[in-house]
Coordinates of C-alpha atoms in Angstrom, one line a residue:
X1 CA 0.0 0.0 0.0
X2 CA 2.7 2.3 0.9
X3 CA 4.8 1.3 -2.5
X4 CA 1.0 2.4 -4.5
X5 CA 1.1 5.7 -2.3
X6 CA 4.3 6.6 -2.9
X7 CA 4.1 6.0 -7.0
X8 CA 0.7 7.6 -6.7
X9 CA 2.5 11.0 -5.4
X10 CA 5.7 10.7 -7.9
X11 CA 2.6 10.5 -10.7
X12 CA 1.0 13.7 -9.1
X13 CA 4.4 15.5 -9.4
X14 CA 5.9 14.7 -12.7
X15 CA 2.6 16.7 -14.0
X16 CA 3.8 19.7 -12.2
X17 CA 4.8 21.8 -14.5
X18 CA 8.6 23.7 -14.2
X19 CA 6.7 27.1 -15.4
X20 CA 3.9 26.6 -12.6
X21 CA 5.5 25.1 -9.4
X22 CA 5.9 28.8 -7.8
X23 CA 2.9 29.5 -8.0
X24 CA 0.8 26.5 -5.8
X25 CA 4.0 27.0 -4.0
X26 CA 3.0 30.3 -2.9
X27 CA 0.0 29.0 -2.1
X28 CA 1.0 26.6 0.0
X29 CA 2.8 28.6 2.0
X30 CA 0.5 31.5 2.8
X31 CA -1.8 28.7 3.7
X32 CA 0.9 27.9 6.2
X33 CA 1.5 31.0 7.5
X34 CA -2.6 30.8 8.1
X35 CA -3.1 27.4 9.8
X36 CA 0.3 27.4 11.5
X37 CA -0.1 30.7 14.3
X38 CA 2.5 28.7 16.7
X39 CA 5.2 28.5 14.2
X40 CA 4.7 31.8 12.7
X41 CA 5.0 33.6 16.7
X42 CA 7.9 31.5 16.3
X43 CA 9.9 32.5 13.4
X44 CA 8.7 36.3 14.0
X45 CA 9.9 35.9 17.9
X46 CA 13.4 34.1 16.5
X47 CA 13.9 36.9 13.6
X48 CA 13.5 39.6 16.0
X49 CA 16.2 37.5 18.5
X50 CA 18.8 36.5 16.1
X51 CA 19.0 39.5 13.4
X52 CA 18.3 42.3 15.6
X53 CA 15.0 43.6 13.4
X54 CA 11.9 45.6 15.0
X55 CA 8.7 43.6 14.8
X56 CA 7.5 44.6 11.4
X57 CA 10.8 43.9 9.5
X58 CA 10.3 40.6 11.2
X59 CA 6.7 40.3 10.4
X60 CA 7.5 40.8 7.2
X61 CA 10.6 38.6 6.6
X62 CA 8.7 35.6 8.4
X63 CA 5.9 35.5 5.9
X64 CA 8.4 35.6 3.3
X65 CA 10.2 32.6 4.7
X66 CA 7.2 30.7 5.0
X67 CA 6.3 31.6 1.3
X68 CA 9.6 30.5 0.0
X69 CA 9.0 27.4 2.3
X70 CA 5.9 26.3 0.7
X71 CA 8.1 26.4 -2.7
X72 CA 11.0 24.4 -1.4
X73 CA 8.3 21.7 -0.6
X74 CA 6.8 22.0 -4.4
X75 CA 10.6 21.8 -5.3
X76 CA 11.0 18.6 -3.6
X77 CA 7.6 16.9 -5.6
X78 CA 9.0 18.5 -9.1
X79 CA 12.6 16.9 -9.0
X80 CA 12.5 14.8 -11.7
X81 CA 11.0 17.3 -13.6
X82 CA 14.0 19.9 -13.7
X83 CA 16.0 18.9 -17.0
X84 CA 19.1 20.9 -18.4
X85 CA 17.1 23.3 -20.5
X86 CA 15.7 24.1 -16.6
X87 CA 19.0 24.7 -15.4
X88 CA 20.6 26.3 -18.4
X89 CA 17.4 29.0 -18.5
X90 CA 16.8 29.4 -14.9
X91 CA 20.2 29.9 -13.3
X92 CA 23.1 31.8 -13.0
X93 CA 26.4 31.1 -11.9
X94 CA 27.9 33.3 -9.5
X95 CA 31.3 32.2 -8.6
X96 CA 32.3 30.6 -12.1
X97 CA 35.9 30.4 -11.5
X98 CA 35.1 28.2 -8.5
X99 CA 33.0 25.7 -10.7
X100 CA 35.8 25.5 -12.7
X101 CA 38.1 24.6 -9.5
X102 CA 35.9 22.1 -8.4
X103 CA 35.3 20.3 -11.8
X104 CA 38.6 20.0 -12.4
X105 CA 40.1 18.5 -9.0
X106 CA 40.8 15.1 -8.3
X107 CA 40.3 15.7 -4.3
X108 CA 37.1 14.7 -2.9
X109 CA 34.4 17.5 -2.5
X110 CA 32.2 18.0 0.7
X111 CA 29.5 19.8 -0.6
X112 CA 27.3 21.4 2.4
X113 CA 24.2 23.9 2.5
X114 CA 21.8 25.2 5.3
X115 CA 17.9 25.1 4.6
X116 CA 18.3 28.6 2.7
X117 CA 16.7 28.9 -0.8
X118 CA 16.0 25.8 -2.9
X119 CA 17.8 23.1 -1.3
X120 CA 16.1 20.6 -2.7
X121 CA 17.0 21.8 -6.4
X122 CA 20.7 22.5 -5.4
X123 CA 21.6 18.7 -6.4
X124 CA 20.3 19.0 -9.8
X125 CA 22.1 21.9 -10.6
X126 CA 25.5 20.5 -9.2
X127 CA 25.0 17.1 -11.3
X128 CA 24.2 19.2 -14.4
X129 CA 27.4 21.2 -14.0
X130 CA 29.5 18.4 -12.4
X131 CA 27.9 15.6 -15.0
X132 CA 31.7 13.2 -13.9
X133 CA 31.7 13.8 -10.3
X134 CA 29.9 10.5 -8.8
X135 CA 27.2 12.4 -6.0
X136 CA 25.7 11.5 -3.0
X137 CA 23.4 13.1 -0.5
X138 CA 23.3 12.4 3.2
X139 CA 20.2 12.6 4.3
X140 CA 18.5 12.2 7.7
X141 CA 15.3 10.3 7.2
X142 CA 12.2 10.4 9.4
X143 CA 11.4 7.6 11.5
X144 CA 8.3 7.4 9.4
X145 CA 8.8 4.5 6.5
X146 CA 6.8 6.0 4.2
X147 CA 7.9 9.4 4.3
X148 CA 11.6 8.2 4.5
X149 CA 10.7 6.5 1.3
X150 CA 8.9 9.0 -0.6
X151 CA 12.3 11.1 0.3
X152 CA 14.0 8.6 -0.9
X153 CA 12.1 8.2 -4.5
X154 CA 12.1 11.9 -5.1
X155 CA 15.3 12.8 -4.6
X156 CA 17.1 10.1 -6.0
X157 CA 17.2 10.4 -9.8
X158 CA 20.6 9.3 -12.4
X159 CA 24.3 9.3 -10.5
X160 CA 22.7 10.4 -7.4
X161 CA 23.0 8.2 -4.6
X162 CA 20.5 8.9 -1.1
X163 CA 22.5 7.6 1.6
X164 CA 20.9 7.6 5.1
X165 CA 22.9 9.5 7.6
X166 CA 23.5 6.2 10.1
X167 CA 25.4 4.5 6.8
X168 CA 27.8 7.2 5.7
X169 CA 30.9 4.9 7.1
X170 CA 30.2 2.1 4.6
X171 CA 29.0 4.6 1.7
X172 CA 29.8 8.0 1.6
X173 CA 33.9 7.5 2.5
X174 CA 34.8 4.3 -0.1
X175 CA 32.9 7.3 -2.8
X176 CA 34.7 10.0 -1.3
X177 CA 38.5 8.5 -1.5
X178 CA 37.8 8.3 -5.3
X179 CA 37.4 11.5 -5.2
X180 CA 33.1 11.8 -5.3
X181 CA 31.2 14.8 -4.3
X182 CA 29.2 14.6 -1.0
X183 CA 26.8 16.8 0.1
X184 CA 25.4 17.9 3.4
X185 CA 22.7 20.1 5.3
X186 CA 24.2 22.1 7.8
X187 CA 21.6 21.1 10.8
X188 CA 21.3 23.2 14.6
X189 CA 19.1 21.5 16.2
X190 CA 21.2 17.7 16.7
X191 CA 21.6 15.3 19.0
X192 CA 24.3 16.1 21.6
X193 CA 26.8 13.4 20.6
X194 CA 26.6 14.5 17.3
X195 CA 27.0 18.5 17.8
X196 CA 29.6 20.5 18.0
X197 CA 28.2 23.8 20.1
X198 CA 29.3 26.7 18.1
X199 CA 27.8 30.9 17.6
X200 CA 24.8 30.4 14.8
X201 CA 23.0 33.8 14.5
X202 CA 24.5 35.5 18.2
X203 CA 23.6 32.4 19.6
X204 CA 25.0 29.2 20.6
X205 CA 23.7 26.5 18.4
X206 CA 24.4 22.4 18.4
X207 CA 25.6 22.0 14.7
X208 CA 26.5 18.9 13.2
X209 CA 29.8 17.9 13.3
X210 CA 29.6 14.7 10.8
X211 CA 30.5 16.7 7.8
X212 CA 33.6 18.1 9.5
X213 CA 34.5 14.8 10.6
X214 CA 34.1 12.9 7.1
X215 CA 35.7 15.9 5.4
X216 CA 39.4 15.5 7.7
X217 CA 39.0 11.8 7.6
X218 CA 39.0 11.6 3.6
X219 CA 41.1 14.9 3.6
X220 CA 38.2 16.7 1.0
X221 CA 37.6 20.1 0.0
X222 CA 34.6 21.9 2.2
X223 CA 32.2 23.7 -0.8
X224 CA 29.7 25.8 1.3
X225 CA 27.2 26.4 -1.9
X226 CA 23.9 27.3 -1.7
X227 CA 21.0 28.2 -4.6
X228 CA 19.1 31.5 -3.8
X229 CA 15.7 32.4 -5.5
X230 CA 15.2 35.6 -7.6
X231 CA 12.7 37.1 -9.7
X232 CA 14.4 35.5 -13.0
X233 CA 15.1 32.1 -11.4
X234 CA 18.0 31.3 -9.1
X235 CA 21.5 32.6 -8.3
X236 CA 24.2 29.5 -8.2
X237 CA 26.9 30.2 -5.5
X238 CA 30.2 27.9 -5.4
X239 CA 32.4 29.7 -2.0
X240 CA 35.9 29.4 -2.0
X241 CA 36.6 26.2 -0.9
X242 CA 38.4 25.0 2.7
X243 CA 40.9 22.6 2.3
X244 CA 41.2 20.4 5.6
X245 CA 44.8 19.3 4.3
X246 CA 46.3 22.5 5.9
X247 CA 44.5 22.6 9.1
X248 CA 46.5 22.5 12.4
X249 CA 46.0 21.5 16.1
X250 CA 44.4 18.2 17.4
X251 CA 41.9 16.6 15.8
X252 CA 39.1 18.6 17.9
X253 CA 40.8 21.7 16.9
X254 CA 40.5 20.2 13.2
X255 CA 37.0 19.6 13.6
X256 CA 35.8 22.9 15.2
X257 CA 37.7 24.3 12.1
X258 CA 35.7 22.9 10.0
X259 CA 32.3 22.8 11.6
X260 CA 33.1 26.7 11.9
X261 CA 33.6 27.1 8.6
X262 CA 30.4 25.7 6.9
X263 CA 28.4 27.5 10.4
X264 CA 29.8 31.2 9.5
X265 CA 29.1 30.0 5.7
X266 CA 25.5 29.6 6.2
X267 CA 25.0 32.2 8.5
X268 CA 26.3 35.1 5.9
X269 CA 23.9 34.0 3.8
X270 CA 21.4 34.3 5.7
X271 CA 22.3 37.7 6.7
X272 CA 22.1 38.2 2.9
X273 CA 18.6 36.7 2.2
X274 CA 17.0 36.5 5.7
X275 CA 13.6 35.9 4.1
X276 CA 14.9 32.6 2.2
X277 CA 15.9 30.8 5.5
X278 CA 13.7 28.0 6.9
X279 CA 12.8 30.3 10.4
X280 CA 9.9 28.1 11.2
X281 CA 11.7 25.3 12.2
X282 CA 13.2 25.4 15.7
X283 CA 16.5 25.3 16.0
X284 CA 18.8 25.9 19.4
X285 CA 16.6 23.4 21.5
X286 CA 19.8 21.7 22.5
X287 CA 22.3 23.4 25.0
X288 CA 25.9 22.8 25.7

């Protein structure tokens, strides 16, 4: 029953048009911003906390975010859907000599990202300009199987590889060490023994340190890259890349290097384009 449900849904979305998807994703998230008064006190409360706004800046900014939310979740039903002609119209690269940087190297790439923009389109666009790189996502499914699969189904498409966070030893490292590209969400809200508690947004947040750990142990290149909305499609950004080769200190020394790195990555961005972060989620539950 689940297997019908899930095919049911990948039907639904593969009729979602590419020029369309905006729009019911609009929808979707003023209809969120509606139904959801808990989360939207929320975000509004966290905006004013964490950026320093006054209470309409922050009003404003949160229904943004929720808007943008609502198309991140079309985004994740209209995968299959976004083709190179997508790409090739839609986006634009901001950082090109970094693309050429990373298309050329032999080292292994640590892709990571926050919940900013369309992270759930960022994939696509890397496999369509890095067509040799071998890719794999970690992701963190839901205890629920048959939302972990539908994850699963609609993320997974040609020389991308879903890899469940709990099996990134056996995985993502043997991919990695032949020099593969694995990407990452940068998460605050983990479990204790897997944080690193680090400043996110003037305030202490537990971030996860898995990526900074898997990046030292197959000595990779850290990508902070992210894909931002605009009003003619999306803006590509490749950062300048850390290379965990040149890192000093103990190995928790190497890792708070690192975890820093991709934290102060995503922050800036969000300090750029407050209204494309994921606000109603709640982050710095855990404390040191």
């Amino acid at each position: 029953m689940e297997n019908l449900s899930v095919n049911f849904i990948k039907y639904i979305a593969k009729k979602i048009s590419t020029d369309s998807y905006q729009i019911y994703g609009e929808k979707i998230g003023i209809l969120l911003w509606n139904l959801l008064s808990s989360r939207r006190k929320y975000a509004i409360e966290s905006i004013i906390k964490h950026l320093n706004f006054n209470y309409n800046k922050a009003l404003s900014i949160a229904k943004k975010s929720f808007i943008h939310t609502g198309i991140s979740y079309f985004e994740s039903l209209m995968l299959e859907n976004v083709d190179y002609r997508f790409i090739k119209e839609k986006v634009k690269i901001k950082n090109e000599e970094n693309l050429e940087k990373i298309s050329k190297s032999k080292r292994p790439a640590v892709v990571v990202t926050g919940h900013l923009g369309s992270w759930e389109l960022l994939l696509k666009v890397l496999r369509y300009y890095l067509p040799e790189k071998k890719s794999q996502i970690v992701v963190k499914f839901p205890k629920n199987k048959f939302l972990a699969n539908l994850i699963g189904e609609l993320r997974e498409s040609k020389n991308i590889e879903i890899v469940g966070h709990r099996l990134v030893t056996h995985k993502i490292f043997p991919q990695l060490k032949r020099g593969g590209l694995a990407a990452f969400l940068v998460d605050h809200n983990c479990l204790r023994k897997e944080a690193i508690f680090l400043p996110f947004l003037n305030e202490i947040a537990a971030v996860n340190m898995g990526p900074a750990l898997i990046a030292l142990r197959t000595k990779a290149l850290v990508w902070p890259t992210f894909l931002v909305r605009n009003r003619e499609g999306f803006e590509f950004y490749l950062e300048n890349p850390l290379d965990t080769q040149n890192l000093q200190g103990t190995l928790k020394d190497k890792v708070k290097d690192i975890a820093s790195f991709y934290t102060q990555a995503v922050e800036k961005k969000v300090y750029s384009f407050p209204e494309q972060w994921y606000w109603l989620h709640r982050r710095w539950k855990p404390r040191p």
